[in-house]
Tab-separated table of C-alpha atoms and ligand atoms in Angstrom:
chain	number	residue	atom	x	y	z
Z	287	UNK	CA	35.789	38.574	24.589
Z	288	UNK	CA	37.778	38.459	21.246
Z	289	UNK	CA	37.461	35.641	18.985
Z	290	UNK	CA	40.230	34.218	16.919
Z	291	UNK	CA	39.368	35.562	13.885
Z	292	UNK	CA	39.802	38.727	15.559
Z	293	UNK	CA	42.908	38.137	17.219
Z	294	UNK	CA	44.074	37.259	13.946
Z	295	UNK	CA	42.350	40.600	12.109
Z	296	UNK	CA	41.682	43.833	13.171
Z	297	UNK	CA	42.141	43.012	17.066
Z	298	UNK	CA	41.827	46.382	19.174
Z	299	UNK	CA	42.899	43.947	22.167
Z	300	UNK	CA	45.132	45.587	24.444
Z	301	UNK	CA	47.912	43.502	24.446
Z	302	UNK	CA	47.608	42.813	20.982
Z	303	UNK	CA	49.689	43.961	18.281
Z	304	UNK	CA	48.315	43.591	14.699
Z	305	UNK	CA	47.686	46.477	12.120
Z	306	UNK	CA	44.295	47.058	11.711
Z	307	UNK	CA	42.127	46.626	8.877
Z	308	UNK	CA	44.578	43.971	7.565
Z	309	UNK	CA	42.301	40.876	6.438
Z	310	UNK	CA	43.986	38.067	7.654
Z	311	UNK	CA	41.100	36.044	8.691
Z	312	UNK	CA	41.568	31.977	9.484
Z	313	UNK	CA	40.283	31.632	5.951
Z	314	UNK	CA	42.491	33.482	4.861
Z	315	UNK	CA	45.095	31.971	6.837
Z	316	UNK	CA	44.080	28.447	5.776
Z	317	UNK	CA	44.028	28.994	1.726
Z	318	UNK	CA	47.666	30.884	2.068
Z	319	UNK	CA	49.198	27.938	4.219
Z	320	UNK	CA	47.418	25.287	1.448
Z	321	UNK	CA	49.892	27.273	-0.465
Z	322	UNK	CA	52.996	27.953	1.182
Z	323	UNK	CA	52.657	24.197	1.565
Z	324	UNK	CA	53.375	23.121	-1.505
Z	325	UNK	CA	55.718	25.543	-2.487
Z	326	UNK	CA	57.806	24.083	0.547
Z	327	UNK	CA	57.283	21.021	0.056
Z	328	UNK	CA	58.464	20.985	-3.649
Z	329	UNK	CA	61.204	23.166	-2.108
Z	330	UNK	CA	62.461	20.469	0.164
Z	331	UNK	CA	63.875	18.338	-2.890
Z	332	UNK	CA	66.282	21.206	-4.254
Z	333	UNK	CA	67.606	21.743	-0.389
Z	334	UNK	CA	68.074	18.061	0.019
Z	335	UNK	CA	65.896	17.926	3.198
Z	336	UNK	CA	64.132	14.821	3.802
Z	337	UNK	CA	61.547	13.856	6.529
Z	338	UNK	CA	59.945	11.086	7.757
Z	339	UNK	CA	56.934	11.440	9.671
Z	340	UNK	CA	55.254	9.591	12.442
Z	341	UNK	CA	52.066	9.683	14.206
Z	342	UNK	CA	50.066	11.979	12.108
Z	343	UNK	CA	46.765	9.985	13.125
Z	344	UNK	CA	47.262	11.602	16.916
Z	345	UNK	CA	46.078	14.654	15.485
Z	346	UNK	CA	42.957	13.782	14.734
Z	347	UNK	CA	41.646	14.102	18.632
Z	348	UNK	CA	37.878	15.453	18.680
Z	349	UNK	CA	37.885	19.088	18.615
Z	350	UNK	CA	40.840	21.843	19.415
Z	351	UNK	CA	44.173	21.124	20.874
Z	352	UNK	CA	46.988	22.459	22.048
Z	353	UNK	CA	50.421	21.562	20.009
Z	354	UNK	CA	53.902	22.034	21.431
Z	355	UNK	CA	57.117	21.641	19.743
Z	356	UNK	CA	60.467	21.944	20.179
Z	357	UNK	CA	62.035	24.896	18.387
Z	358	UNK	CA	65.656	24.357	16.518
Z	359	UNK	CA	66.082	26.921	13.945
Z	360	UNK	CA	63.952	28.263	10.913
Z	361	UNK	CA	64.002	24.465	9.462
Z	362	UNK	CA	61.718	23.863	11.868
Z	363	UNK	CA	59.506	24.980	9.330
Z	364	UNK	CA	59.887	23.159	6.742
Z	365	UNK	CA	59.276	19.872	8.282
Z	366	UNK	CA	56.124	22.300	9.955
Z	367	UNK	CA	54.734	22.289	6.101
Z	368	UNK	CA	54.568	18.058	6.350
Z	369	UNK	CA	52.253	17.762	9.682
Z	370	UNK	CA	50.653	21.398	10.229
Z	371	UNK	CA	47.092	20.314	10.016
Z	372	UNK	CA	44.710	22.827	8.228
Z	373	UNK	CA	42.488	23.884	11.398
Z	374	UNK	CA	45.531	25.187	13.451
Z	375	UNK	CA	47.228	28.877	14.353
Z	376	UNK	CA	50.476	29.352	15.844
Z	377	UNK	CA	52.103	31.486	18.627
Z	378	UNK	CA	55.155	33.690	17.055
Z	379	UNK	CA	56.861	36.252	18.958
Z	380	UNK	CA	55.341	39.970	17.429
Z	381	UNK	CA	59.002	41.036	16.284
Z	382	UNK	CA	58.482	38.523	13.316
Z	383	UNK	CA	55.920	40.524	12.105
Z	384	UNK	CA	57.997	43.483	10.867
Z	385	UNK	CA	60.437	40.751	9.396
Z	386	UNK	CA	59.115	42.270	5.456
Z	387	UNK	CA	58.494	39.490	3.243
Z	388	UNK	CA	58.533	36.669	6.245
Z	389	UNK	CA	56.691	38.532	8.522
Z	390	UNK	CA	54.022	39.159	5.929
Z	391	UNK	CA	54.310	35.391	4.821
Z	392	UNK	CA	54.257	34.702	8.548
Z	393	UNK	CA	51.348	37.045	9.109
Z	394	UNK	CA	48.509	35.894	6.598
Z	395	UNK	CA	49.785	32.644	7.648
Z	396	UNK	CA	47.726	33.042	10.649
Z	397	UNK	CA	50.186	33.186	13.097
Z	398	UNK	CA	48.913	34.804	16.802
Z	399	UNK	CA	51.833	37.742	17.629
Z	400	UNK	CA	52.904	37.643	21.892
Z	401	UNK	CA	54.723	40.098	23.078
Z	402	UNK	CA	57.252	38.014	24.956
Z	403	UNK	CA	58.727	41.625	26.954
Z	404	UNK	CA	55.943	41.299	28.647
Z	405	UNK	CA	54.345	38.899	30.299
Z	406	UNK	CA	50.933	40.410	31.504
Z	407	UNK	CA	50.288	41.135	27.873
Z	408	UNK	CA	51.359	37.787	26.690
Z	409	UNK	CA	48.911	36.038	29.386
Z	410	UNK	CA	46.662	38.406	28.607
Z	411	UNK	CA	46.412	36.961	24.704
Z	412	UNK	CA	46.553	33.493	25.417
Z	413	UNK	CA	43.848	34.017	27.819
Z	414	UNK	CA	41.739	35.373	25.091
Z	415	UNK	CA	42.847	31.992	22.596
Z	416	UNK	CA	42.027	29.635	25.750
Z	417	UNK	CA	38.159	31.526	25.410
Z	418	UNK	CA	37.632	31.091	22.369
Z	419	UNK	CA	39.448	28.831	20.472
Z	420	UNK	CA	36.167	25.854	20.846
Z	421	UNK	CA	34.307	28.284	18.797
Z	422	UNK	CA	36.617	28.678	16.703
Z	423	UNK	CA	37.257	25.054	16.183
Z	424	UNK	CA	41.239	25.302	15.870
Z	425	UNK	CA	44.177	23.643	17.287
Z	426	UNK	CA	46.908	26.158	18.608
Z	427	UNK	CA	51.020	25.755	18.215
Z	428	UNK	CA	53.425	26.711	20.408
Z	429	UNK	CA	56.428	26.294	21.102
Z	430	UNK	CA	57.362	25.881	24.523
Z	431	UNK	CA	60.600	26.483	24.724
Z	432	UNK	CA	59.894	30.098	23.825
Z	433	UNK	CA	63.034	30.329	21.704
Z	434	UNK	CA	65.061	28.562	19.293
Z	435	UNK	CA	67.138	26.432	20.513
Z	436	UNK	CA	70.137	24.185	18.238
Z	437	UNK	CA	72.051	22.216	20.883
Z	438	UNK	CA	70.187	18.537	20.463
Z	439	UNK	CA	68.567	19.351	23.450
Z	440	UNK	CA	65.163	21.058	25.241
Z	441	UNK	CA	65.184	24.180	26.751
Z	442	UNK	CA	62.959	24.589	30.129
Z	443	UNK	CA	59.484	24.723	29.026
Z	444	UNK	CA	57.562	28.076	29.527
Z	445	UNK	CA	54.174	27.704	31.319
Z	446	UNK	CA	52.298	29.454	28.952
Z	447	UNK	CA	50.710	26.500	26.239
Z	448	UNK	CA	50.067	24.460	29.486
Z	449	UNK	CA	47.939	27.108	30.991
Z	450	UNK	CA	46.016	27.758	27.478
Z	451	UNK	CA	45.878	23.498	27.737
Z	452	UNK	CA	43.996	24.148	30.943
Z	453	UNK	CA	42.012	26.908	31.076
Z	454	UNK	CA	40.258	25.587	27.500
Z	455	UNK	CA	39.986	22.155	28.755
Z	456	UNK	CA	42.004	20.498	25.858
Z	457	UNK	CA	44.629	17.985	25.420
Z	458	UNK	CA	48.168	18.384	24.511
Z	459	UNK	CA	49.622	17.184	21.593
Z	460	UNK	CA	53.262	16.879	21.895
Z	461	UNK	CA	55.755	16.631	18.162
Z	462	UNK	CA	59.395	16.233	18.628
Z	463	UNK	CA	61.345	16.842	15.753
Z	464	UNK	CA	64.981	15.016	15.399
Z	465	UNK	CA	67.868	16.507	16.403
Z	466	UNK	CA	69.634	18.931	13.131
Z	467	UNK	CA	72.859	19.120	14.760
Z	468	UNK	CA	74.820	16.966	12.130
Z	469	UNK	CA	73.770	18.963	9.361
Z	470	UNK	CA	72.753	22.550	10.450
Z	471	UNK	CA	75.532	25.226	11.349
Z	472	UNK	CA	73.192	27.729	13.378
Z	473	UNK	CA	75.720	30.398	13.527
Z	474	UNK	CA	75.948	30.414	9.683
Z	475	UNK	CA	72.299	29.297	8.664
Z	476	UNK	CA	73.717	26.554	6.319
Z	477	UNK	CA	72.922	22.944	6.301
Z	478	UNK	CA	73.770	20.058	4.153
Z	479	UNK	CA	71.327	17.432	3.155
Z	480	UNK	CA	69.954	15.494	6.041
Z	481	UNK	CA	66.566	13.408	7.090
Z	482	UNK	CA	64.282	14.923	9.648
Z	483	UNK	CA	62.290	12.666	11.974
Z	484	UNK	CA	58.836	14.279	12.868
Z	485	UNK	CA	56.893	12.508	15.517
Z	486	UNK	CA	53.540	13.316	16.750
Z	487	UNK	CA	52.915	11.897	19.974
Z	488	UNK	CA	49.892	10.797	22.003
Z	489	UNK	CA	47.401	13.558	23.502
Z	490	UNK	CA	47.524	14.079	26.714
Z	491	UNK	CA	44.242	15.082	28.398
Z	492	UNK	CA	43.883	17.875	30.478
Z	493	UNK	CA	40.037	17.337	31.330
Z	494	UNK	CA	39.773	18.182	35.211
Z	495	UNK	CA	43.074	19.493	35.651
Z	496	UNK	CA	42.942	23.573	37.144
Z	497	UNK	CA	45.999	25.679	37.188
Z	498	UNK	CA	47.713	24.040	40.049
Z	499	UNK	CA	48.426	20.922	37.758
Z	500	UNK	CA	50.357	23.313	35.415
Z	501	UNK	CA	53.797	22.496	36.469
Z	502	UNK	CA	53.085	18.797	36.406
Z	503	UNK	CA	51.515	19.110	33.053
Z	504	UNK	CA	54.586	20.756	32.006
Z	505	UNK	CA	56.952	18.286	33.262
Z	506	UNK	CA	55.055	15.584	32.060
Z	507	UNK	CA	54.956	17.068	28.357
Z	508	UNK	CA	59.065	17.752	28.956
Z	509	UNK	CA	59.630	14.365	29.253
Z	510	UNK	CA	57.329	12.846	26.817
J	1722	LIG	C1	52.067	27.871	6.262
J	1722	LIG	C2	51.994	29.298	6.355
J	1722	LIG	C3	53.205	29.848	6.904
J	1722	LIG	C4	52.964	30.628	8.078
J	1722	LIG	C5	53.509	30.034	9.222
J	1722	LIG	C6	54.973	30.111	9.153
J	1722	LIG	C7	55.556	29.665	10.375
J	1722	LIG	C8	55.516	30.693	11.447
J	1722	LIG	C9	55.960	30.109	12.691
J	1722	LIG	C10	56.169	31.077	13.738
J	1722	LIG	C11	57.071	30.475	14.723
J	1722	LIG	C12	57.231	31.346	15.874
J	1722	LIG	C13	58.030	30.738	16.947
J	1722	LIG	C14	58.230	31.735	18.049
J	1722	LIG	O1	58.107	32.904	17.889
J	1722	LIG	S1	58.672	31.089	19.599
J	1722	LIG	C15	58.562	32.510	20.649
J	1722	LIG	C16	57.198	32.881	21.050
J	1722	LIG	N1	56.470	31.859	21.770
J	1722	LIG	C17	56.551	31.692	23.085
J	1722	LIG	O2	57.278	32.383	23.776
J	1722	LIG	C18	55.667	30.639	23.696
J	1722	LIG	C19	56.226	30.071	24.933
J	1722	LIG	N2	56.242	31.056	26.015
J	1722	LIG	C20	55.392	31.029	27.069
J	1722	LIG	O3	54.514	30.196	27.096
J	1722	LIG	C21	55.620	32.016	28.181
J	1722	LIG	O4	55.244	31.440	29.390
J	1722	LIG	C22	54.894	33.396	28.026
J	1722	LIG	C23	55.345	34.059	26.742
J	1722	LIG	C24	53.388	33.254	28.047
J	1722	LIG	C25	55.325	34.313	29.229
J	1722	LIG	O5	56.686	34.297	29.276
J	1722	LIG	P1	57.544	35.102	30.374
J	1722	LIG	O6	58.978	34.754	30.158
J	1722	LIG	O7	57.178	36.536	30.306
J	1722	LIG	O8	57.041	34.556	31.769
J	1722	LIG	P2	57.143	33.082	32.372
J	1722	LIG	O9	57.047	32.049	31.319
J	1722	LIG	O10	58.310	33.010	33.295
J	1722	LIG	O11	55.801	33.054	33.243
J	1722	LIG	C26	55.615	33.903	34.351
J	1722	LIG	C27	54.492	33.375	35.212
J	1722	LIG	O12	53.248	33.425	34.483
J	1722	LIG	C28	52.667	32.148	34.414
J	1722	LIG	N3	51.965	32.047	33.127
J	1722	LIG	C29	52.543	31.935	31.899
J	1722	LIG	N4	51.572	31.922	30.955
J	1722	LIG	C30	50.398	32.007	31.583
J	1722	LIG	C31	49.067	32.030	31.155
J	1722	LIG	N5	48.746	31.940	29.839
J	1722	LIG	N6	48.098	32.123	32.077
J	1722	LIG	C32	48.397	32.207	33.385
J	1722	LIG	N7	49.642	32.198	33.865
J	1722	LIG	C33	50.626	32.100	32.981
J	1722	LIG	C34	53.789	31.154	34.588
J	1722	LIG	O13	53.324	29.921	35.087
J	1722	LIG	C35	54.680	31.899	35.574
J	1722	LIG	O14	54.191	31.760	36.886
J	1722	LIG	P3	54.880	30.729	37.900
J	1722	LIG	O15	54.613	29.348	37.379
J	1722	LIG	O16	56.340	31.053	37.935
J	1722	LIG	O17	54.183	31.010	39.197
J	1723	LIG	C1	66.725	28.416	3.403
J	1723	LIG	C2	65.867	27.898	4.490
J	1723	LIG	C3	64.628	27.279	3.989
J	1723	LIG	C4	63.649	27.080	5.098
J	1723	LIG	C5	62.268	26.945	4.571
J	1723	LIG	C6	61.321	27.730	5.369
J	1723	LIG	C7	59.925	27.427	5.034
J	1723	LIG	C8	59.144	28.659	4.789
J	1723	LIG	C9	57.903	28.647	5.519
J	1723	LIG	C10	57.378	29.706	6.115
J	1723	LIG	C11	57.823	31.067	5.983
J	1723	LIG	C12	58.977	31.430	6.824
J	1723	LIG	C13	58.688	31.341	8.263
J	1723	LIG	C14	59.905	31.666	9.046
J	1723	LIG	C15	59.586	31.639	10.455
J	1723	LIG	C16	60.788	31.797	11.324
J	1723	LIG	C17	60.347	31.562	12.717
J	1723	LIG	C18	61.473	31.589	13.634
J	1723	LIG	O1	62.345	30.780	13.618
J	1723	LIG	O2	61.365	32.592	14.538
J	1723	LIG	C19	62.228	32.632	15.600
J	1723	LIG	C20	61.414	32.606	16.863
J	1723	LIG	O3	60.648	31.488	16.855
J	1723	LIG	C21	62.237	32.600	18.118
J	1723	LIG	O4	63.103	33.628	18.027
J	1723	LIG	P1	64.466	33.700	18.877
J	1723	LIG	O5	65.175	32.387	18.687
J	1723	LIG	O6	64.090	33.921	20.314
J	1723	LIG	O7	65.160	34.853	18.276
């Protein structure tokens, strides 16, 4: 059994793709998003962005969680620097790990690398998080729709956070972010200034449910 900490270090898991020997520890992880933070956030004044948040106290649910989002572009992220709470990793796809200074910023950001070509492997890792991550104490993110998406609309979720949800026994926190399609040309990567509404919803438990609630799960969290 891997812990996080080692998922997010030297991991000689299988399915796992991180260099080894690479110190990226969740402490690590946790003092280099404190940072990031604020640079973003000071960021978001020259860009114009501006969010308004809602529902930050449903994060603070006893013990880990899984968090799913939708996924619009890399903006995402910025309004991800006003509500990412301190004791949480994310789920990236691996390829954004060779993306040189990103993928390094992405990588000691504590970010947990899938390989989404395959799906045994994939499984395989979030298995591993589902096992551990009560010790560890930390909320996961991930976004369900498994890619980005720009169209003012959700993708079909992916199974894959509901099955962590289950198999560790821990509710689902849900965060919509407002649609960016008035200001944000995908094609081009440009946007003009515009307000982003973040909104943390409700956990939903899982306690009880096995993997045949899955789909339901799913749907339910879709139309939440
Ligand atoms: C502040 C510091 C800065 C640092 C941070 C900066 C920000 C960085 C942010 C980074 C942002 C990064 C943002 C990004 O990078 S987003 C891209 C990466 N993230 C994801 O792809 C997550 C969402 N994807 C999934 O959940 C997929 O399901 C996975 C990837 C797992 C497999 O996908 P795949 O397409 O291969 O297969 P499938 O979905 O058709 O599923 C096939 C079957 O397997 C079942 N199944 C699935 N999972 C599990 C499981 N765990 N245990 C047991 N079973 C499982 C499933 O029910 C289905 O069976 P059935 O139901 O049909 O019978
Ligand atoms: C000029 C733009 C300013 C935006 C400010 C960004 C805030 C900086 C914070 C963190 C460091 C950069 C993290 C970038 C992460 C990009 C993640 C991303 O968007 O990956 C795409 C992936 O999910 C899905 O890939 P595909 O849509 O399937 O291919």
């Amino acid at each position: 059994m891997f812990s996080l900490t080692e998922l997010l270090s030297a991991s000689t898991h299988p399915g796992y793709s991180r260099p080894c020997g690479f110190p990226a520890l969740l402490l690590t992880a946790f003092l280099f998003c404190r940072i990031i933070k604020t640079v973003v956030k000071t960021f978001k004044y020259f860009f114009g962005v501006r969010f308004e948040v809602k529902g930050l106290e449903n994060f603070e649910v006893e013990g880990p969680a899984i968090i799913v989002s939708n996924h619009q572009s890399i903006l995402d992220m910025m309004g991800l620097m006003e509500v990412l709470p301190d004791d949480c990793v994310q789920v990236g796809k691996k390829e954004l790990m060779y993306a040189g200074t990103v993928g390094l910023i992405i990588y000691l950001g504590g970010v947990i690398f899938i390989n989404r070509k395959s799906t045994t492997s994939a499984k395989m890792v979030m298995a591993e998080v589902a096992k551990t991550m009560a010790a560890d104490k930390v909320k996961v993110w991930v976004y369900p729709e498994g890619t980005r998406n720009c169209t003012g609309d959700l993708l079909p979720f992916k199974k894959g956070a509901f099955h962590l949800a289950v198999q560790a026994q821990v509710p689902v926190i849900p965060v919509v972010y407002s649609s960016f399609t008035t200001f944000y040309n995908p094609k081009k990567n440009l946007f003009t200034s515009g307000k982003i509404k973040v909104e943390v919803l409700p956990a939903i438990e899982t306690k009880g449910l096995t993997s045949g609630d899955v789909s339901d799960l799913t749907d339910r969290c879709f139309r939440t």
